[in-house]
């Protein structure tokens, strides 16, 4: 009887073990089919080298693959013709290449092109190509939506959904570079982070994208042709200075008087002008780079002499120049572009103080592609 029981127990255990193995195999097979493969463009060149070593392949392949991914913007492993078929298949088994797609392209009467860009998860951002006589500028987004609440900006009305990855920022530049060559037969010359989002709230990814844009194995563009525009977050401006970045800084100032600026841009409540000024001094001390102030003059808001004088005073804190940008109405009429007299007053006072000032006409207004008009309307 004792023997019988022991025999029954052994059989029972073997059965349970077998069942356990079958369930494990079943789940492993299922996972293999459904778990998302990693996007290879999230890997650094060193990590791709490690991958090739781990599969017993030559590490120099990493450089080849990296150049295909970034310099040549390959969208498919099969484009990598100097990589063997076997290795390409292995790469396909292990990775995907996520890419943005220009979903809709609109052209303005003045030549400006606005792209609605679909991201790999179906979300949309916008990017703009701005042609002038001397330059072709790509205006690109850094976030889906924006968390800041600048009252005059259409993007502010979209909730911030997520940060863009470095490759999604990079791809916007590539798409505009291709359009520049195709439609204008001219190279892309400049990049401004003035699309959707606040680049300093997506710091690592924005800097990661700039690394690739400036890397000779990427687009090899000079950082002097790149401008990051920010609402002015003092802590992050200091961090950029510490990181010794080589690109240009623009600050959306709009008023050099705290009470007025806080009404326009709530970020100013917690980050007042004195803190911004300190950060800019630190920026200039570390980088020796001039700051550009973006500034809109609105009727009855900042169009008086004391407003212009406050700006002149602020401009003396560090070497700087001013872009007076035209207001692009965003539908409710609460804000209106100031009269020409007010603009003349600003330019006169700034020039008298030896501060360079440019009056910028807006571009692409007819297709809602101008500063602050990006609001994913085409995706509605
Ligand atoms: N968050 C960044 C970049 C995005 S906004 C920043 O604030 O700088 C890009 C520029 O457009 C900023 O200078 C912003 O103040 C300006 N802008 C926003 N709405 C505008 C509008 N309706 N008309 C003109 N400029 C606008």
CSV table of C-alpha atoms and ligand atoms in Angstrom, one decimal:
chain,number,residue,atom,x,y,z
A,1,UNK,CA,0.0,0.0,0.0
A,2,UNK,CA,2.8,2.4,0.9
A,3,UNK,CA,4.6,1.5,-2.3
A,4,UNK,CA,1.4,2.1,-4.3
A,5,UNK,CA,1.0,5.6,-2.8
A,6,UNK,CA,4.6,6.5,-3.6
A,7,UNK,CA,4.2,5.3,-7.2
A,8,UNK,CA,1.0,7.4,-7.6
A,9,UNK,CA,2.8,10.4,-6.1
A,10,UNK,CA,5.7,10.2,-8.6
A,11,UNK,CA,3.3,10.0,-11.5
A,12,UNK,CA,1.5,12.9,-10.2
A,13,UNK,CA,4.6,15.0,-9.8
A,14,UNK,CA,5.8,14.1,-13.3
A,15,UNK,CA,2.4,15.2,-14.7
A,16,UNK,CA,2.5,18.5,-12.9
A,17,UNK,CA,6.1,19.2,-14.1
A,18,UNK,CA,5.1,18.4,-17.7
A,19,UNK,CA,2.1,20.7,-17.5
A,20,UNK,CA,4.2,23.5,-16.1
A,21,UNK,CA,6.8,23.1,-18.9
A,22,UNK,CA,4.0,23.2,-21.5
A,23,UNK,CA,2.5,26.3,-20.1
A,24,UNK,CA,5.9,28.0,-19.9
A,25,UNK,CA,6.6,27.1,-23.6
A,26,UNK,CA,3.2,28.3,-24.6
A,27,UNK,CA,3.7,31.7,-23.0
A,28,UNK,CA,7.3,32.1,-24.3
A,29,UNK,CA,6.1,31.4,-27.8
A,30,UNK,CA,3.2,33.9,-27.4
A,31,UNK,CA,5.5,36.6,-26.0
A,32,UNK,CA,8.0,36.2,-28.8
A,33,UNK,CA,5.2,37.0,-31.2
A,34,UNK,CA,3.6,39.9,-29.4
A,35,UNK,CA,6.3,41.7,-27.3
A,36,UNK,CA,7.2,45.0,-29.1
A,37,UNK,CA,10.7,44.8,-30.6
A,38,UNK,CA,13.0,47.6,-29.6
A,39,UNK,CA,13.5,50.6,-31.8
A,40,UNK,CA,17.1,50.3,-32.9
A,41,UNK,CA,17.4,54.1,-33.1
A,42,UNK,CA,17.1,54.3,-29.3
A,43,UNK,CA,20.5,52.6,-29.2
A,44,UNK,CA,23.8,54.5,-29.1
A,45,UNK,CA,26.6,53.4,-31.5
A,46,UNK,CA,28.3,51.7,-28.5
A,47,UNK,CA,25.1,49.8,-27.7
A,48,UNK,CA,24.8,48.6,-31.3
A,49,UNK,CA,28.5,47.5,-31.1
A,50,UNK,CA,27.6,45.5,-28.0
A,51,UNK,CA,24.7,43.9,-29.8
A,52,UNK,CA,26.9,42.8,-32.7
A,53,UNK,CA,29.4,41.3,-30.2
A,54,UNK,CA,26.6,39.5,-28.4
A,55,UNK,CA,25.5,37.8,-31.6
A,56,UNK,CA,29.1,36.9,-32.6
A,57,UNK,CA,29.3,39.5,-35.4
A,58,UNK,CA,32.0,42.2,-36.0
A,59,UNK,CA,31.6,45.3,-34.0
A,60,UNK,CA,32.5,47.6,-37.0
A,61,UNK,CA,29.1,46.7,-38.4
A,62,UNK,CA,27.7,49.1,-35.8
A,63,UNK,CA,29.2,52.1,-37.6
A,64,UNK,CA,27.7,51.0,-40.9
A,65,UNK,CA,24.3,50.4,-39.4
A,66,UNK,CA,24.4,53.7,-37.5
A,67,UNK,CA,25.2,55.6,-40.7
A,68,UNK,CA,22.3,54.0,-42.4
A,69,UNK,CA,20.0,54.8,-39.6
A,70,UNK,CA,21.0,58.5,-39.2
A,71,UNK,CA,23.1,59.8,-42.1
A,72,UNK,CA,21.0,58.0,-44.7
A,73,UNK,CA,17.7,57.9,-42.8
A,74,UNK,CA,17.1,54.3,-43.8
A,75,UNK,CA,13.5,53.3,-43.0
A,76,UNK,CA,14.1,49.6,-43.6
A,77,UNK,CA,16.9,47.1,-42.9
A,78,UNK,CA,16.8,46.0,-46.5
A,79,UNK,CA,18.1,49.4,-47.6
A,80,UNK,CA,21.4,48.5,-45.8
A,81,UNK,CA,23.0,47.0,-48.8
A,82,UNK,CA,26.5,46.7,-47.4
A,83,UNK,CA,25.2,44.4,-44.6
A,84,UNK,CA,24.8,40.7,-45.4
A,85,UNK,CA,21.4,39.3,-45.9
A,86,UNK,CA,21.8,37.0,-42.9
A,87,UNK,CA,22.7,39.9,-40.6
A,88,UNK,CA,19.9,42.1,-42.0
A,89,UNK,CA,17.4,39.2,-41.2
A,90,UNK,CA,18.8,39.0,-37.7
A,91,UNK,CA,18.4,42.8,-37.3
A,92,UNK,CA,14.8,42.5,-38.5
A,93,UNK,CA,14.1,39.7,-36.0
A,94,UNK,CA,15.5,41.8,-33.1
A,95,UNK,CA,14.5,45.4,-33.9
A,96,UNK,CA,12.2,47.8,-35.6
A,97,UNK,CA,13.0,51.2,-37.1
A,98,UNK,CA,10.3,53.6,-36.0
A,99,UNK,CA,9.8,56.5,-38.3
A,100,UNK,CA,7.6,59.6,-38.6
A,101,UNK,CA,5.5,60.1,-41.7
A,102,UNK,CA,4.5,63.4,-43.2
A,103,UNK,CA,0.8,62.9,-43.2
A,104,UNK,CA,-0.3,66.1,-44.7
A,105,UNK,CA,1.6,68.9,-46.3
A,106,UNK,CA,0.2,72.4,-46.9
A,107,UNK,CA,1.8,75.2,-48.9
A,108,UNK,CA,1.3,78.8,-48.2
A,109,UNK,CA,1.2,81.6,-50.9
A,110,UNK,CA,4.5,82.8,-49.6
A,111,UNK,CA,6.2,79.4,-50.1
A,112,UNK,CA,6.0,78.3,-46.4
A,113,UNK,CA,5.3,74.6,-46.0
A,114,UNK,CA,3.5,73.2,-43.0
A,115,UNK,CA,3.7,69.4,-42.3
A,116,UNK,CA,1.4,67.5,-40.1
A,117,UNK,CA,3.6,64.7,-38.9
A,118,UNK,CA,2.3,61.3,-37.7
A,119,UNK,CA,4.3,59.7,-35.0
A,120,UNK,CA,4.7,55.9,-34.5
A,121,UNK,CA,1.9,55.9,-31.9
A,122,UNK,CA,-0.5,57.8,-34.1
A,123,UNK,CA,-0.1,61.2,-32.4
A,124,UNK,CA,0.5,64.3,-34.5
A,125,UNK,CA,2.8,67.3,-34.4
A,126,UNK,CA,3.5,70.0,-36.8
A,127,UNK,CA,6.7,71.3,-38.4
A,128,UNK,CA,7.3,74.2,-40.8
A,129,UNK,CA,9.7,75.0,-43.6
A,130,UNK,CA,10.2,78.7,-44.0
A,131,UNK,CA,12.0,79.9,-47.2
A,132,UNK,CA,13.5,83.4,-47.4
A,133,UNK,CA,16.0,84.8,-49.9
A,134,UNK,CA,19.0,83.8,-47.9
A,135,UNK,CA,17.9,80.9,-45.8
A,136,UNK,CA,15.7,77.9,-45.5
A,137,UNK,CA,14.7,77.3,-41.9
A,138,UNK,CA,13.1,74.3,-40.4
A,139,UNK,CA,10.8,75.2,-37.4
A,140,UNK,CA,10.4,72.0,-35.5
A,141,UNK,CA,8.4,70.7,-32.5
A,142,UNK,CA,9.8,69.2,-29.3
A,143,UNK,CA,6.6,68.0,-27.6
A,144,UNK,CA,3.1,66.8,-28.5
A,145,UNK,CA,1.1,69.8,-27.2
A,146,UNK,CA,2.5,72.0,-24.5
A,147,UNK,CA,2.1,72.2,-20.8
A,148,UNK,CA,2.7,76.0,-20.6
A,149,UNK,CA,-0.2,78.3,-20.7
A,150,UNK,CA,1.0,81.3,-22.8
A,151,UNK,CA,-2.3,83.1,-23.3
A,152,UNK,CA,-1.5,84.2,-26.9
A,153,UNK,CA,-0.4,80.8,-28.2
A,154,UNK,CA,-2.6,78.3,-30.0
A,155,UNK,CA,-0.4,75.3,-29.0
A,156,UNK,CA,-1.1,76.2,-25.4
A,157,UNK,CA,-4.7,75.0,-25.9
A,158,UNK,CA,-3.6,71.5,-26.7
A,159,UNK,CA,-2.8,69.4,-23.6
A,160,UNK,CA,0.8,68.2,-23.4
A,161,UNK,CA,0.5,64.6,-24.4
A,162,UNK,CA,4.2,63.5,-24.4
A,163,UNK,CA,7.7,64.4,-25.1
A,164,UNK,CA,9.1,63.7,-28.6
A,165,UNK,CA,12.0,61.2,-28.8
A,166,UNK,CA,15.3,62.3,-30.2
A,167,UNK,CA,14.6,60.4,-33.5
A,168,UNK,CA,11.2,62.0,-33.9
A,169,UNK,CA,12.8,65.5,-33.6
A,170,UNK,CA,15.6,64.5,-35.9
A,171,UNK,CA,13.1,63.1,-38.5
A,172,UNK,CA,11.2,66.4,-38.7
A,173,UNK,CA,14.5,68.0,-39.8
A,174,UNK,CA,15.2,65.2,-42.3
A,175,UNK,CA,11.7,65.6,-43.8
A,176,UNK,CA,12.2,69.4,-44.2
A,177,UNK,CA,15.7,68.9,-45.6
A,178,UNK,CA,14.2,66.7,-48.3
A,179,UNK,CA,11.4,69.2,-49.0
A,180,UNK,CA,13.9,72.0,-49.3
A,181,UNK,CA,15.9,70.1,-51.9
A,182,UNK,CA,12.8,68.9,-53.7
A,183,UNK,CA,10.8,72.1,-53.9
A,184,UNK,CA,13.4,74.8,-53.7
A,185,UNK,CA,16.5,73.0,-55.0
A,186,UNK,CA,18.4,74.6,-52.0
A,187,UNK,CA,19.9,73.1,-48.9
A,188,UNK,CA,18.3,73.5,-45.5
A,189,UNK,CA,20.3,76.2,-43.7
A,190,UNK,CA,18.8,76.7,-40.2
A,191,UNK,CA,16.8,75.0,-37.6
A,192,UNK,CA,14.7,76.7,-34.9
A,193,UNK,CA,13.0,74.9,-32.0
A,194,UNK,CA,9.9,77.2,-32.3
A,195,UNK,CA,7.3,74.6,-33.1
A,196,UNK,CA,5.1,72.9,-30.6
A,197,UNK,CA,6.2,72.4,-27.0
A,198,UNK,CA,8.8,73.8,-24.7
A,199,UNK,CA,12.2,72.3,-25.6
A,200,UNK,CA,13.7,72.9,-22.1
A,201,UNK,CA,11.0,70.7,-20.6
A,202,UNK,CA,12.2,67.9,-22.9
A,203,UNK,CA,15.9,68.6,-22.3
A,204,UNK,CA,17.6,65.3,-22.8
A,205,UNK,CA,15.7,64.3,-25.9
A,206,UNK,CA,16.2,67.8,-27.5
A,207,UNK,CA,19.9,67.7,-26.8
A,208,UNK,CA,20.0,64.1,-28.0
A,209,UNK,CA,18.5,65.2,-31.3
A,210,UNK,CA,20.9,68.1,-31.7
A,211,UNK,CA,23.8,65.7,-31.1
A,212,UNK,CA,22.6,63.7,-34.1
A,213,UNK,CA,21.8,66.7,-36.2
A,214,UNK,CA,25.3,68.1,-35.7
A,215,UNK,CA,27.2,64.7,-35.8
A,216,UNK,CA,29.0,64.1,-39.1
A,217,UNK,CA,27.5,60.6,-39.0
A,218,UNK,CA,24.1,62.3,-38.8
A,219,UNK,CA,23.3,65.5,-40.7
A,220,UNK,CA,26.6,67.2,-39.9
A,221,UNK,CA,24.9,70.6,-39.5
A,222,UNK,CA,26.7,73.4,-37.6
A,223,UNK,CA,25.3,74.1,-34.1
A,224,UNK,CA,25.6,77.8,-35.0
A,225,UNK,CA,22.7,77.3,-37.3
A,226,UNK,CA,20.4,75.9,-34.6
A,227,UNK,CA,18.4,78.1,-32.2
A,228,UNK,CA,16.5,76.8,-29.2
A,229,UNK,CA,13.6,79.0,-28.2
A,230,UNK,CA,12.3,78.9,-24.7
A,231,UNK,CA,9.8,80.6,-22.4
A,232,UNK,CA,12.9,81.1,-20.2
A,233,UNK,CA,13.3,78.5,-17.4
A,234,UNK,CA,16.2,79.8,-15.4
A,235,UNK,CA,17.3,76.5,-13.9
A,236,UNK,CA,17.4,74.9,-17.4
A,237,UNK,CA,19.2,77.8,-19.0
A,238,UNK,CA,21.9,77.4,-16.4
A,239,UNK,CA,22.1,73.7,-17.1
A,240,UNK,CA,22.5,74.4,-20.8
A,241,UNK,CA,25.3,76.7,-19.9
A,242,UNK,CA,27.0,74.1,-17.8
A,243,UNK,CA,26.6,71.6,-20.6
A,244,UNK,CA,28.5,74.0,-22.8
A,245,UNK,CA,26.1,73.8,-25.7
A,246,UNK,CA,27.1,75.3,-28.9
A,247,UNK,CA,23.7,76.3,-30.4
A,248,UNK,CA,22.0,79.7,-30.0
A,249,UNK,CA,19.5,80.7,-27.4
A,250,UNK,CA,16.3,82.7,-28.0
A,251,UNK,CA,14.0,83.7,-25.1
A,252,UNK,CA,10.4,84.5,-25.7
A,253,UNK,CA,10.3,87.6,-23.5
A,254,UNK,CA,7.2,89.6,-24.6
A,255,UNK,CA,7.5,92.0,-21.6
A,256,UNK,CA,10.4,93.1,-19.4
A,257,UNK,CA,7.9,94.1,-16.6
A,258,UNK,CA,7.0,91.2,-14.2
A,259,UNK,CA,3.3,92.1,-13.8
A,260,UNK,CA,2.7,92.3,-17.6
A,261,UNK,CA,4.8,89.2,-18.4
A,262,UNK,CA,3.0,87.1,-15.7
A,263,UNK,CA,-0.3,88.0,-17.2
A,264,UNK,CA,0.8,86.9,-20.7
A,265,UNK,CA,2.9,83.9,-19.6
A,266,UNK,CA,2.1,82.3,-16.2
A,267,UNK,CA,5.5,80.6,-16.1
A,268,UNK,CA,6.8,84.1,-15.1
A,269,UNK,CA,4.9,83.9,-11.7
A,270,UNK,CA,7.3,81.2,-10.4
A,271,UNK,CA,10.3,82.3,-12.6
A,272,UNK,CA,10.3,86.1,-12.4
A,273,UNK,CA,12.5,88.4,-14.6
A,274,UNK,CA,15.3,88.7,-11.9
A,275,UNK,CA,15.8,84.9,-11.9
A,276,UNK,CA,15.7,84.9,-15.7
A,277,UNK,CA,18.3,87.7,-15.8
A,278,UNK,CA,20.6,85.8,-13.4
A,279,UNK,CA,20.4,82.7,-15.6
A,280,UNK,CA,21.1,84.7,-18.7
A,281,UNK,CA,24.2,86.3,-17.1
A,282,UNK,CA,25.4,82.8,-16.2
A,283,UNK,CA,24.7,81.7,-19.8
A,284,UNK,CA,26.7,84.5,-21.3
A,285,UNK,CA,29.5,84.1,-18.8
A,286,UNK,CA,29.8,80.4,-19.7
A,287,UNK,CA,29.1,80.5,-23.5
A,288,UNK,CA,29.9,84.0,-24.6
A,289,UNK,CA,26.9,83.8,-26.8
A,290,UNK,CA,24.4,86.6,-27.4
A,291,UNK,CA,20.8,86.0,-26.5
A,292,UNK,CA,17.9,86.8,-28.9
A,293,UNK,CA,14.7,88.0,-27.4
A,294,UNK,CA,11.5,87.2,-29.2
A,295,UNK,CA,8.9,89.9,-28.5
A,296,UNK,CA,5.4,90.7,-29.8
A,297,UNK,CA,4.0,94.2,-29.2
A,298,UNK,CA,0.3,94.0,-28.5
A,299,UNK,CA,-2.2,96.9,-28.4
A,300,UNK,CA,-3.0,98.1,-24.9
A,301,UNK,CA,-0.8,95.5,-23.3
A,302,UNK,CA,2.9,96.4,-23.9
A,303,UNK,CA,2.7,99.2,-26.5
A,304,UNK,CA,3.7,102.2,-24.2
A,305,UNK,CA,7.0,104.0,-23.8
A,306,UNK,CA,7.6,102.5,-20.4
A,307,UNK,CA,7.3,99.0,-21.9
A,308,UNK,CA,9.9,99.8,-24.5
A,309,UNK,CA,12.2,101.4,-22.0
A,310,UNK,CA,11.9,98.3,-19.7
A,311,UNK,CA,13.0,96.2,-22.7
A,312,UNK,CA,15.9,98.4,-23.5
A,313,UNK,CA,17.0,98.1,-19.8
A,314,UNK,CA,16.6,94.3,-19.9
A,315,UNK,CA,18.6,94.1,-23.1
A,316,UNK,CA,21.6,95.6,-21.3
A,317,UNK,CA,21.9,92.7,-18.9
A,318,UNK,CA,23.8,90.6,-21.4
A,319,UNK,CA,24.7,91.2,-25.1
A,320,UNK,CA,21.5,90.6,-26.9
A,321,UNK,CA,19.4,91.4,-29.9
A,322,UNK,CA,15.6,91.7,-30.4
A,323,UNK,CA,13.2,90.1,-32.9
A,324,UNK,CA,10.0,92.0,-32.9
A,325,UNK,CA,7.6,89.4,-34.2
A,326,UNK,CA,4.2,90.1,-35.7
A,327,UNK,CA,1.3,88.8,-33.7
A,328,UNK,CA,-0.5,85.9,-35.4
A,329,UNK,CA,-4.1,86.0,-34.2
A,330,UNK,CA,-5.4,82.8,-32.8
A,331,UNK,CA,-9.1,83.4,-33.2
A,332,UNK,CA,-10.6,85.0,-30.1
A,333,UNK,CA,-9.5,88.6,-30.7
A,334,UNK,CA,-8.4,89.2,-27.1
A,335,UNK,CA,-4.9,90.1,-28.3
A,336,UNK,CA,-4.3,92.5,-31.2
A,337,UNK,CA,-1.1,93.5,-33.0
A,338,UNK,CA,0.0,97.0,-31.8
A,339,UNK,CA,-0.1,99.9,-34.3
A,340,UNK,CA,2.9,100.7,-36.5
A,341,UNK,CA,3.7,103.7,-34.2
A,342,UNK,CA,4.3,101.4,-31.3
A,343,UNK,CA,6.7,99.2,-33.3
A,344,UNK,CA,8.6,102.4,-34.4
A,345,UNK,CA,8.8,103.5,-30.8
A,346,UNK,CA,10.4,100.2,-29.9
A,347,UNK,CA,12.9,100.2,-32.8
A,348,UNK,CA,13.9,103.8,-32.2
A,349,UNK,CA,14.6,103.3,-28.5
A,350,UNK,CA,16.4,100.0,-29.0
A,351,UNK,CA,18.6,101.4,-31.8
A,352,UNK,CA,19.4,104.5,-29.8
A,353,UNK,CA,20.7,102.1,-27.2
A,354,UNK,CA,22.8,100.2,-29.8
A,355,UNK,CA,20.7,97.1,-29.6
A,356,UNK,CA,20.1,95.2,-32.9
A,357,UNK,CA,16.4,94.9,-33.6
A,358,UNK,CA,14.7,93.1,-36.5
A,359,UNK,CA,11.1,93.4,-37.3
A,360,UNK,CA,9.9,90.0,-38.4
A,361,UNK,CA,6.9,89.7,-40.7
A,362,UNK,CA,5.1,86.4,-40.1
A,363,UNK,CA,5.2,83.7,-42.7
A,364,UNK,CA,2.7,81.0,-43.6
A,365,UNK,CA,-0.2,82.8,-41.9
A,366,UNK,CA,-2.8,81.7,-44.5
A,367,UNK,CA,-2.2,78.0,-43.5
A,368,UNK,CA,-1.9,78.6,-39.8
A,369,UNK,CA,1.9,77.9,-39.9
A,370,UNK,CA,3.1,81.0,-38.3
A,371,UNK,CA,4.6,81.3,-34.8
A,372,UNK,CA,2.1,80.2,-32.2
A,373,UNK,CA,-0.5,79.0,-34.7
A,374,UNK,CA,0.5,75.3,-34.6
A,375,UNK,CA,-2.6,73.6,-33.2
A,376,UNK,CA,-2.9,70.3,-35.2
A,377,UNK,CA,-6.0,71.7,-36.9
A,378,UNK,CA,-5.5,69.4,-39.8
A,379,UNK,CA,-5.8,66.4,-37.4
A,380,UNK,CA,-9.2,67.5,-36.1
B,1,LIG,N1,8.1,77.1,-26.1
B,1,LIG,C1,9.0,77.8,-26.9
B,1,LIG,C2,8.9,77.5,-28.4
B,1,LIG,C3,7.5,77.5,-29.0
B,1,LIG,S1,6.7,79.0,-29.3
B,1,LIG,C4,9.0,79.3,-26.6
B,1,LIG,O1,8.1,79.7,-25.9
B,1,LIG,O2,9.9,80.0,-27.1
B,1,LIG,C5,7.7,79.8,-30.6
B,1,LIG,C6,7.6,81.4,-30.6
B,1,LIG,O3,6.3,81.8,-31.0
B,1,LIG,C7,7.8,82.0,-29.2
B,1,LIG,O4,8.6,83.1,-29.3
B,1,LIG,C8,6.3,82.4,-28.8
B,1,LIG,O5,6.3,83.3,-27.8
B,1,LIG,C9,5.8,82.8,-30.2
B,1,LIG,N2,4.4,82.8,-30.3
B,1,LIG,C10,3.5,82.0,-29.7
B,1,LIG,N3,2.2,82.4,-30.0
B,1,LIG,C11,2.3,83.4,-30.9
B,1,LIG,C12,1.4,84.1,-31.7
B,1,LIG,N4,0.1,83.9,-31.6
B,1,LIG,N5,1.9,85.1,-32.5
B,1,LIG,C13,3.2,85.3,-32.6
B,1,LIG,N6,4.1,84.7,-31.9
B,1,LIG,C14,3.7,83.7,-31.1
